[in-house]
XYZ file of C-alpha atoms in Angstrom:
729
model
C 108.787 114.694 65.420
C 109.671 115.404 61.304
C 110.665 112.598 59.112
C 112.150 113.579 55.480
C 113.228 110.518 53.110
C 114.035 112.085 49.278
C 115.540 108.853 45.864
C 116.769 109.492 42.932
C 117.638 106.942 40.701
C 118.083 106.515 36.906
C 119.862 104.968 33.434
C 121.892 106.721 31.319
C 123.050 104.610 28.261
C 126.907 102.413 30.250
C 125.956 104.813 33.869
C 123.901 104.308 36.799
C 122.901 106.740 38.916
C 121.642 106.721 42.833
C 120.925 109.987 44.995
C 119.145 109.432 48.497
C 118.698 111.844 51.976
C 117.014 111.476 54.079
C 116.629 113.288 57.347
C 115.000 113.947 60.369
C 114.890 117.751 61.347
C 114.397 117.611 64.470
C 113.193 116.321 66.964
C 112.118 118.285 71.200
C 112.568 115.986 74.069
C 112.548 118.136 77.633
C 112.872 115.079 80.347
C 112.868 115.896 84.122
C 111.099 116.847 86.935
C 108.227 119.242 87.342
C 108.314 120.042 91.143
C 109.736 123.499 90.478
C 109.899 126.898 88.508
C 111.363 126.329 85.075
C 113.833 128.384 86.602
C 114.937 125.937 88.919
C 113.746 122.596 87.369
C 116.203 119.756 86.595
C 114.433 119.792 83.405
C 116.782 119.548 79.815
C 115.524 119.941 76.340
C 116.900 116.568 73.807
C 116.890 117.645 70.413
C 117.547 115.534 67.586
C 118.701 115.554 64.277
C 119.308 113.484 61.750
C 121.067 114.069 58.493
C 122.027 110.923 55.669
C 122.885 111.414 52.180
C 123.763 108.232 49.410
C 125.570 108.765 46.456
C 126.279 105.629 44.305
C 127.442 105.358 40.887
C 128.168 102.493 38.624
C 129.205 102.247 34.945
C 129.695 99.408 32.586
C 133.207 100.413 29.900
C 133.171 97.304 28.831
C 131.211 94.372 28.423
C 133.611 92.659 31.419
C 135.138 95.638 33.492
C 132.269 98.169 36.029
C 133.154 100.761 37.713
C 132.032 102.328 40.365
C 132.266 104.328 43.606
C 129.411 104.651 46.213
C 129.590 107.674 49.067
C 127.561 109.310 51.819
C 127.304 111.014 54.552
C 126.229 110.400 58.202
C 126.025 113.361 60.869
C 123.260 113.100 64.508
C 124.032 116.071 65.538
C 122.645 116.317 69.464
C 122.196 119.109 72.141
C 121.154 118.175 75.793
C 120.941 120.098 78.644
C 119.167 123.479 79.709
C 120.147 125.767 76.484
C 116.587 127.047 76.097
C 114.768 126.606 79.273
C 114.517 129.265 81.334
C 117.366 127.477 84.011
C 119.677 128.158 80.772
C 120.912 131.980 82.336
C 118.686 132.581 85.491
C 121.346 132.151 88.041
C 123.186 134.941 86.336
C 119.830 136.453 87.027
C 119.828 135.805 89.447
C 123.117 137.337 90.737
C 125.375 134.366 91.252
C 128.742 135.314 89.761
C 132.325 134.476 88.202
C 131.654 131.515 87.239
C 132.179 129.964 83.834
C 128.450 129.620 83.119
C 125.034 131.216 83.859
C 122.866 128.228 84.456
C 120.631 127.741 87.587
C 123.320 126.410 90.061
C 122.987 122.359 91.224
C 122.228 122.357 94.564
C 121.972 120.026 97.197
C 120.183 120.356 100.562
C 120.674 117.679 103.582
C 117.142 116.404 104.152
C 115.451 117.940 100.746
C 115.331 117.624 97.275
C 117.391 119.135 95.617
C 117.247 121.587 92.495
C 119.605 122.578 89.632
C 120.967 122.649 86.812
C 123.500 119.717 86.342
C 123.994 120.056 82.731
C 123.775 122.876 80.911
C 124.830 121.837 76.968
C 125.704 118.748 75.801
C 126.482 118.555 71.912
C 127.857 116.349 69.325
C 127.834 117.410 66.273
C 129.851 114.838 64.559
C 130.032 113.843 60.803
C 131.278 110.846 58.932
C 132.259 110.872 55.800
C 132.410 107.259 54.361
C 133.682 106.856 49.771
C 134.573 103.737 47.733
C 135.236 103.225 44.965
C 135.523 99.449 42.418
C 136.990 98.011 38.786
C 135.899 94.700 38.400
C 137.770 92.754 35.896
C 136.339 89.941 33.469
C 139.037 87.676 31.846
C 138.905 83.891 31.226
C 139.021 82.371 34.260
C 139.710 84.816 36.336
C 137.396 87.980 38.112
C 139.595 90.812 39.004
C 138.587 93.288 41.514
C 140.397 96.019 42.261
C 139.399 98.674 44.951
C 140.482 101.594 47.309
C 137.913 103.146 50.780
C 138.367 106.546 52.475
C 136.945 107.118 55.341
C 136.570 111.823 57.347
C 135.135 110.731 60.654
C 135.158 114.161 62.854
C 133.773 113.498 66.717
C 132.810 116.895 68.035
C 131.935 117.591 71.205
C 130.830 120.828 73.609
C 130.049 120.404 76.691
C 128.809 122.496 79.585
C 128.569 120.863 82.914
C 128.683 122.277 86.056
C 130.162 125.859 85.364
C 127.728 126.851 86.925
C 128.522 125.739 90.170
C 127.686 122.080 92.520
C 126.874 123.097 95.447
C 125.723 120.889 98.594
C 124.328 123.115 102.039
C 124.836 120.773 105.597
C 123.110 121.567 108.698
C 126.774 122.169 110.340
C 127.089 125.987 109.184
C 123.976 126.463 111.404
C 124.719 124.472 114.690
C 124.852 126.723 117.777
C 128.112 126.670 118.363
C 129.035 123.964 121.700
C 125.759 122.031 120.083
C 125.700 120.143 117.312
C 122.882 118.218 115.501
C 120.969 121.619 115.727
C 122.024 123.236 112.450
C 119.570 122.654 109.418
C 120.520 122.052 106.256
C 118.387 124.583 104.238
C 118.946 127.416 107.266
C 122.269 126.697 105.327
C 121.115 127.656 101.823
C 119.800 129.999 102.647
C 122.513 132.966 104.601
C 124.673 131.199 101.045
C 127.215 129.153 103.595
C 128.487 126.553 101.287
C 129.080 122.699 102.695
C 131.600 122.078 99.893
C 131.125 123.063 96.381
C 132.550 122.104 92.385
C 132.810 123.518 89.822
C 133.567 122.503 85.737
C 134.590 124.921 82.999
C 133.603 124.358 79.333
C 135.416 121.851 77.653
C 135.448 122.441 73.320
C 136.648 119.295 71.280
C 137.033 118.510 67.891
C 138.823 115.215 66.938
C 139.189 114.259 63.104
C 140.749 110.687 61.740
C 141.003 109.639 58.456
C 140.842 106.048 57.372
C 142.190 104.858 53.928
C 143.068 101.087 52.633
C 144.322 99.760 48.876
C 142.939 96.398 48.116
C 143.258 94.000 44.925
C 142.073 90.074 44.369
C 141.088 87.829 41.260
C 139.391 84.289 41.710
C 140.564 82.200 39.911
C 139.396 79.099 38.816
C 141.370 77.044 37.793
C 139.945 74.089 36.206
C 136.070 72.665 37.302
C 137.438 71.239 40.603
C 140.030 73.849 41.588
C 139.026 77.376 42.154
C 142.262 79.912 43.664
C 140.824 82.984 45.406
C 144.607 85.522 46.166
C 144.741 89.326 47.208
C 146.619 91.907 48.786
C 145.098 94.128 50.834
C 146.776 97.804 52.187
C 145.721 100.022 54.997
C 146.741 102.785 57.010
C 144.839 105.259 59.608
C 145.366 108.526 59.952
C 145.784 109.313 63.732
C 143.536 111.280 65.352
C 144.794 114.801 65.714
C 142.532 117.827 67.520
C 142.072 120.941 65.912
C 143.231 123.215 68.688
C 145.916 120.486 69.662
C 144.248 119.667 73.680
C 146.460 116.632 74.022
C 148.376 115.961 77.000
C 150.224 112.743 77.702
C 152.650 111.639 80.023
C 155.978 110.991 78.478
C 158.573 108.918 80.787
C 161.728 110.589 79.836
C 161.901 114.393 80.313
C 162.609 115.478 83.122
C 160.152 116.650 86.301
C 160.334 119.878 87.740
C 158.022 119.845 90.172
C 159.764 115.973 90.891
C 164.232 117.163 91.774
C 163.910 117.255 87.672
C 163.157 113.301 88.464
C 161.980 111.441 84.488
C 158.424 111.647 83.496
C 156.099 114.613 83.313
C 153.402 115.792 81.242
C 154.549 116.889 78.130
C 151.723 118.405 75.642
C 150.751 118.387 72.026
C 150.944 121.466 69.255
C 153.406 124.427 68.969
C 154.635 126.702 70.668
C 156.623 126.702 74.297
C 156.525 123.594 76.747
C 154.669 121.766 73.411
C 156.385 118.650 71.713
C 155.927 119.904 68.384
C 153.140 117.047 68.016
C 150.001 117.358 65.951
C 148.635 113.395 65.417
C 147.595 111.655 68.931
C 150.128 108.603 68.032
C 152.578 108.180 64.995
C 150.938 106.381 61.234
C 151.701 103.498 60.776
C 152.409 102.957 56.982
C 153.180 98.421 57.351
C 150.343 96.975 57.088
C 150.132 94.532 54.739
C 147.417 91.889 54.236
C 147.114 89.072 52.252
C 144.860 86.454 52.084
C 144.361 82.950 50.350
C 141.271 80.646 49.644
C 141.670 77.351 47.883
C 138.736 75.789 47.340
C 138.961 71.725 45.835
C 135.957 69.319 44.826
C 138.500 65.940 43.858
C 134.612 64.171 43.782
C 131.072 65.734 42.940
C 130.254 64.877 46.075
C 133.674 65.858 47.973
C 135.217 70.002 48.554
C 137.479 69.751 50.649
C 138.071 74.696 51.567
C 141.728 75.978 53.004
C 142.377 80.073 53.846
C 144.269 81.798 55.424
C 144.515 85.919 56.164
C 145.727 88.164 58.137
C 143.239 91.258 59.063
C 144.262 94.690 60.999
C 141.368 95.960 63.244
C 140.554 98.880 62.353
C 141.376 102.407 64.634
C 138.776 101.667 68.497
C 136.167 104.410 67.730
C 137.060 105.547 71.572
C 141.006 105.943 70.007
C 139.427 107.070 66.858
C 137.108 110.177 68.360
C 140.184 111.327 71.294
C 138.645 109.476 74.023
C 141.227 107.681 74.904
C 143.616 111.448 74.892
C 143.319 113.267 77.887
C 143.791 116.923 77.414
C 145.660 118.167 80.760
C 146.399 121.891 81.018
C 143.118 123.053 78.601
C 139.918 122.768 81.447
C 139.956 122.984 84.702
C 137.699 120.812 88.112
C 137.884 122.930 91.132
C 136.158 122.396 94.587
C 136.603 122.967 97.506
C 134.493 121.922 101.618
C 134.512 123.458 105.065
C 137.770 122.038 106.332
C 136.662 121.774 110.358
C 132.444 119.796 109.316
C 131.005 123.001 108.893
C 131.757 125.274 112.307
C 133.268 127.591 108.952
C 131.845 127.286 104.961
C 133.397 126.691 103.313
C 132.869 129.296 100.683
C 129.932 132.337 101.078
C 127.876 131.246 97.083
C 126.998 135.235 96.794
C 130.762 136.419 96.420
C 131.619 133.654 93.488
C 134.190 130.994 93.893
C 136.968 131.426 96.935
C 140.154 131.532 94.673
C 140.600 133.156 91.426
C 139.520 131.057 88.084
C 142.816 129.424 86.890
C 144.094 130.181 83.763
C 143.718 128.746 80.361
C 145.697 126.243 78.411
C 147.786 125.685 80.881
C 150.999 124.101 80.334
C 152.550 122.761 82.860
C 154.550 119.475 82.885
C 153.668 118.809 86.579
C 149.911 119.427 86.819
C 149.632 116.267 87.339
C 152.174 115.761 90.137
C 149.943 114.131 93.000
C 147.498 111.658 91.426
C 147.632 109.947 88.400
C 148.449 110.198 85.249
C 147.676 108.313 81.000
C 151.243 107.464 78.643
C 150.269 107.233 74.967
C 153.285 106.057 73.309
C 153.203 108.165 69.935
C 155.380 105.538 68.586
C 155.050 102.358 70.358
C 151.121 102.307 70.277
C 150.485 103.206 66.306
C 150.191 99.517 65.541
C 146.869 98.763 65.210
C 145.365 95.001 66.505
C 146.774 92.171 64.086
C 144.256 88.614 63.215
C 146.116 86.133 61.306
C 142.493 83.173 60.285
C 143.703 80.155 59.089
C 141.230 77.561 58.804
C 140.020 73.865 57.307
C 137.701 71.915 55.866
C 136.458 68.909 54.426
C 132.964 68.713 53.639
C 131.079 65.200 52.294
C 127.323 64.733 50.258
C 125.490 61.324 52.001
C 123.485 59.892 51.324
C 119.024 60.661 52.490
C 120.210 64.234 52.036
C 122.758 64.419 54.652
C 126.193 66.635 53.778
C 128.776 66.139 56.488
C 131.397 68.765 57.739
C 134.435 69.034 59.641
C 136.264 71.825 60.227
C 139.854 73.693 61.345
C 139.013 77.090 62.344
C 142.746 79.303 64.269
C 142.529 82.845 64.759
C 146.341 84.334 66.293
C 145.395 87.803 66.806
C 148.234 90.132 67.993
C 149.163 93.885 69.773
C 145.828 94.205 71.316
C 145.423 97.787 73.050
C 145.432 96.795 77.908
C 146.177 99.166 79.632
C 148.882 99.036 81.796
C 149.677 100.257 84.896
C 153.658 100.960 84.745
C 153.984 102.875 88.662
C 153.444 99.852 91.082
C 156.013 98.339 92.894
C 158.327 95.529 92.005
C 157.782 93.035 94.244
C 161.131 92.562 95.032
C 160.965 95.807 98.153
C 157.806 93.171 99.376
C 160.679 91.824 102.301
C 160.940 94.900 103.899
C 157.570 93.968 105.304
C 155.635 97.328 106.958
C 157.964 99.095 106.441
C 156.605 100.373 102.920
C 153.932 101.395 105.562
C 155.509 103.742 107.026
C 156.414 107.882 106.596
C 159.275 108.394 103.868
C 160.155 111.468 106.826
C 159.345 109.127 110.158
C 163.334 107.438 112.042
C 162.158 104.329 110.856
C 162.133 104.447 107.624
C 165.595 107.169 107.751
C 167.136 104.884 109.872
C 165.900 101.707 106.933
C 168.446 104.307 105.097
C 165.494 105.211 102.741
C 164.987 109.574 102.314
C 162.611 111.607 100.128
C 163.681 110.508 96.137
C 163.161 114.362 95.643
C 162.834 117.941 97.602
C 159.158 118.151 99.121
C 158.290 115.005 98.061
C 155.870 113.492 100.900
C 153.682 110.101 101.552
C 155.140 106.306 102.780
C 158.537 104.177 101.749
C 156.006 102.311 99.292
C 155.560 105.676 97.404
C 158.817 106.875 97.003
C 160.293 103.215 95.141
C 158.109 103.708 93.505
C 159.494 103.891 89.273
C 157.771 107.587 89.381
C 157.129 109.078 92.689
C 155.612 112.322 91.781
C 152.511 109.611 90.795
C 151.619 107.932 93.364
C 147.783 107.323 91.310
C 149.289 105.412 88.969
C 151.038 105.554 85.227
C 148.416 103.637 82.486
C 150.051 102.896 79.923
C 148.108 102.796 77.168
C 150.059 99.962 74.472
C 149.418 97.418 72.200
C 150.717 93.961 73.646
C 148.123 91.836 75.057
C 147.437 88.892 72.632
C 145.125 86.000 71.630
C 144.396 82.631 70.285
C 141.873 80.699 69.311
C 141.361 76.793 68.195
C 138.398 74.635 67.105
C 137.177 71.927 65.727
C 133.914 71.751 64.543
C 131.809 69.001 63.804
C 128.411 69.391 61.589
C 126.376 67.010 60.248
C 122.973 68.695 58.083
C 119.832 66.746 56.778
C 118.244 68.668 54.123
C 113.858 68.182 53.858
C 113.366 64.806 53.171
C 110.823 62.679 54.161
C 109.321 65.385 56.755
C 112.706 65.705 58.494
C 115.798 68.681 58.699
C 117.814 68.981 61.140
C 121.920 71.099 61.786
C 123.791 69.354 64.055
C 126.674 71.073 64.689
C 130.068 70.779 67.590
C 132.629 72.659 68.989
C 135.680 71.755 70.460
C 137.855 74.855 71.237
C 139.810 76.295 73.447
C 140.350 80.783 73.662
C 143.535 81.815 75.513
C 144.462 85.321 76.248
C 148.124 86.749 77.190
C 148.249 89.589 81.170
C 150.576 89.702 83.099
C 150.586 88.293 86.510
C 149.636 88.728 89.491
C 154.017 90.315 89.967
C 152.657 93.103 86.547
C 155.046 94.217 85.309
C 158.001 93.173 86.064
C 157.240 89.650 84.802
C 156.374 88.234 81.454
C 152.658 88.058 80.818
C 151.584 84.215 80.549
C 148.632 82.908 78.984
C 145.510 82.051 80.492
C 142.139 80.843 79.688
C 140.243 83.768 77.971
C 136.634 85.051 80.405
C 134.556 82.929 77.833
C 136.747 80.325 76.561
C 133.594 77.293 76.086
C 135.958 73.615 75.068
C 132.148 72.217 74.823
C 129.606 73.149 72.967
C 126.976 70.945 71.245
C 123.630 72.915 68.914
C 120.939 70.779 67.568
C 117.928 71.700 65.404
C 115.084 69.865 63.522
C 111.825 70.280 62.370
C 109.700 66.585 62.106
C 106.677 66.908 60.018
C 104.110 63.694 61.629
C 104.044 60.782 59.125
C 100.016 60.039 59.778
C 97.289 61.399 58.128
C 96.281 61.948 54.581
C 99.213 61.651 52.077
C 101.492 60.522 55.024
C 102.732 56.770 55.662
C 101.225 56.013 58.214
C 96.804 56.554 58.802
C 96.461 58.064 55.551
C 93.773 59.317 55.784
C 91.900 61.796 53.181
C 89.278 62.517 55.035
C 86.258 63.780 57.786
C 87.185 63.692 61.353
C 90.599 61.299 61.683
C 91.912 62.960 60.121
C 91.899 66.254 60.799
C 93.192 64.701 64.400
C 95.659 62.352 63.915
C 97.301 64.475 60.111
C 98.952 67.616 60.307
C 101.444 67.433 63.332
C 104.371 68.311 63.118
C 107.706 68.725 65.928
C 110.424 71.946 65.901
C 113.351 72.157 68.354
C 116.619 74.566 69.481
C 118.549 72.636 72.326
C 122.180 73.758 73.287
C 124.235 72.505 75.462
C 127.876 74.107 76.305
C 130.395 73.828 79.649
C 131.121 76.132 81.991
C 134.113 79.056 81.592
C 136.631 79.709 83.769
C 136.151 80.476 86.829
C 138.927 83.407 88.935
C 139.472 84.929 91.638
C 138.125 87.831 92.633
C 140.721 88.243 95.216
C 143.887 86.309 94.113
C 144.900 83.276 96.554
C 147.336 80.780 97.408
C 145.914 77.067 97.207
C 146.249 74.667 100.331
C 146.270 71.227 98.873
C 142.188 70.593 99.979
C 139.598 69.435 96.803
C 138.562 73.548 94.991
C 135.227 71.941 94.409
C 133.083 71.021 97.559
C 133.285 67.046 97.549
C 129.976 65.619 97.066
C 128.673 68.233 95.105
C 128.190 68.907 90.717
C 126.333 70.695 88.801
C 123.465 68.436 88.528
C 123.231 68.568 92.551
C 123.584 71.726 92.649
C 120.435 73.917 94.623
C 121.917 77.827 95.584
C 118.496 76.973 97.588
C 119.503 74.522 100.179
C 122.481 75.242 102.925
C 123.606 71.693 102.623
C 124.219 71.849 98.384
C 125.303 75.532 97.558
C 128.939 75.376 98.121
C 130.387 74.729 94.571
C 133.818 76.243 95.657
C 135.646 74.449 98.469
C 136.938 77.408 100.521
C 138.861 75.175 102.124
C 140.813 74.811 99.444
C 142.501 78.137 99.330
C 144.777 80.822 102.263
C 145.000 84.262 101.647
C 148.750 85.370 101.301
C 150.438 86.434 104.292
C 151.166 90.262 104.459
C 153.691 91.205 101.708
C 153.773 88.044 99.254
C 152.825 87.592 96.505
C 149.313 84.096 96.642
C 149.805 81.701 93.866
C 146.555 81.933 92.182
C 144.655 84.048 90.282
C 142.532 81.787 87.849
C 141.114 78.046 88.557
C 143.221 74.819 86.978
C 140.898 72.436 85.607
C 137.623 74.151 87.075
C 134.481 75.980 85.483
C 131.375 76.958 86.004
C 128.789 75.414 85.749
C 127.458 74.866 82.261
C 124.975 76.209 79.899
C 121.275 73.535 78.691
C 118.850 73.719 77.358
C 115.521 73.116 75.523
C 113.145 74.335 73.432
C 109.890 72.687 71.279
C 107.097 73.617 69.304
C 104.483 71.115 69.027
C 102.809 72.575 65.774
C 98.733 71.387 64.590
C 97.757 72.802 61.498
C 93.516 71.857 60.364
C 93.304 72.857 57.251
C 89.682 74.289 56.758
C 89.467 73.974 52.887
C 91.454 76.485 49.972
C 90.418 79.486 51.496
C 91.076 78.946 55.404
C 93.531 77.271 57.000
C 94.319 77.316 61.180
C 97.838 76.687 62.797
C 97.827 75.644 66.399
C 101.128 75.846 68.329
C 102.787 75.171 72.319
C 106.410 76.077 72.230
C 108.042 75.355 75.778
C 111.346 76.795 75.982
C 113.700 75.634 78.606
C 110.688 72.153 78.200
C 112.867 70.179 81.320
C 113.274 73.605 83.347
C 116.351 73.300 83.786
C 118.765 76.162 85.482
C 121.843 78.171 85.648
C 122.934 80.008 88.078
C 124.139 83.248 87.186
C 124.044 86.804 89.091
C 124.020 90.236 88.369
C 126.851 90.653 90.686
C 129.191 88.220 89.866
C 130.196 87.963 86.099
C 131.007 84.222 86.525
C 127.758 83.469 88.175
C 129.541 82.050 91.527
C 131.302 84.828 94.087
C 135.305 83.966 94.102
C 135.963 86.358 96.871
C 137.888 85.446 99.577
C 137.577 87.721 102.573
C 133.942 86.879 101.642
C 133.660 83.620 103.067
C 129.925 83.172 104.191
C 128.740 83.915 100.465
C 132.228 82.465 98.971
C 132.005 79.310 96.533
C 128.373 80.532 95.894
C 125.422 80.793 93.315
C 122.934 83.302 93.713
C 123.773 84.482 97.161
C 120.841 86.616 96.444
C 118.257 83.567 96.194
C 116.145 83.174 100.041
C 113.832 80.647 100.321
C 110.122 80.674 98.897
C 111.282 84.075 96.235
C 112.349 84.221 92.914
C 115.992 83.362 92.091
C 117.803 86.345 91.043
C 120.974 84.521 89.802
C 118.567 82.150 87.926
C 118.020 81.539 84.080
C 114.768 82.181 83.501
C 111.941 79.138 84.190
C 109.952 76.882 82.489
C 107.855 79.200 79.905
C 104.681 77.405 77.872
C 103.479 79.921 75.055
C 99.821 78.966 72.978
C 99.184 80.231 69.606
C 96.477 80.100 67.186
C 96.163 81.384 63.808
C 94.156 82.356 61.680
C 94.981 82.965 56.950
C 92.060 83.266 54.919
């Protein structure tokens, strides 16, 4: 691995220049198994490069005026796959034909180890270029700053995965007639009789976006007691575009020729027949103005009052900026074929190539997603960035004894958070149809009830036919900016600066965090406010260090020399204590309440024990009942019930042994989770507790994987004690 770094800087009169470059030209590594010859192995070559360039320039225009310009470029091209290895072309060498790419195909054989290439090539030579320009002007009691920011993002992806084919060989193709289980997968492989085959076309995309912002701000020292900061920021993002316009989305306003002209079909970006004339994923939003105001006032030398308000806009999400949210319907193909009779006859013979002609790409057919699911990005409605209003107030007071007290209010109101919502769900008013919803739309039962197919050739159930867009039974995922979040908190802090051997910091927060979300009726009812999944109403944090007042120069046992001085002196204690209440509990399977207590009577976080069958159920199963068929349950998030909180204490005891002026020995004993408290968490259930009422054995229990006499995988770490000895000389 090579690494190159170069930096040049200097001052030239009123100018200062700083130029730097750092590069990792090449880092090759091969990953994978070595069980097969290189021509058929699953090995991949990972080739990584990194290039970083920076340029900083500043000029003092006058004693009170400074200009600076900063820019750079970051590029980290990476290639992963079989390119450069023998397996990258061995498929074509061995006679495979009629596939997209020439690598050794990915082969799976029943009861044997598979081989072949899963990924021929994945490269993403992306490039990011930021530019910042600032002008700082000091005049009287004002310090003003003006600036601009620019960001150029380019995300390139070249992917060849599955282009040589993926093939599975089972025993069915070589079974003797009327004698099942007599075949062998390897025999089917030798004959080339494919049980299942898949094929994917290569994909090449280049998504680009630009970001601009301009700002002006001023720090005005009105008088020795009052300082005011105010400013305005204007920003906008040029939404992503794809170099070859390989973007497509659902449009609810255009007729679908494959669904009898019903509204709702796929629209394709770009110019030309079958396209919508659009270039960017969404429209540019030019109204993101963010005012800022901050005030600091000191009525007395020991008292400070601060208040602030500001509007901030979140930059476009990285995956959205790189086009990950935008599908490329019609620009790539994923094909599959399989034996339709359990292997009596194979899907096809693989040495003859793919059994059907490869589709012509691009395919700008508006019906391309009919019968499946589709993604919806509205160029106008989805253009606005998330906006946060940040506000706060703080009162700070210096107290005797070197202590500082602080009380604050902190608020954050965020609007227009993006969320994916299925707008093709069944209207709850149809639930009264009951089991008729499951009937085939062409059945006598449906016809007798007056329900007919929404268009000629439609197949599906009555429920499918009643969807807003019946041509997409898999759903219509709308990427909309309709979610809101609200955070309010009152915070108190007491801090003691080091004095008399003691320093500490105590912080307490009482807060509430709410999110808006759709309820059980989906888009057919207004969004409701619920507690955020991370809402912890109360938290207390304590940290401290204390040099014990014993030994030389201290208040007690002030012994200057000798063994006693070494024994009683040099002791100190430090600790961090954290206490937090639990988070909300949401049911995995929504249910109705029966009126019984939500928590198991007699069980609380203090006596809960996942290893004791009499004390292991936190929630009361009898408090919940599944909703009747074709009705909406009443409850998702439980009211007034939290998970168990988090309690933890870490304490250190340090003993210093000064040997002489040059040699010093420190012995430290560290106790993590000193009281051996447990937070019952699980990697299976994010809340730590099983909330699936359809699992009566595990419902309401923490860490159902815990077993007696075994390590409980659902508990936080036990008490850990560490000893350290440090000699400094």
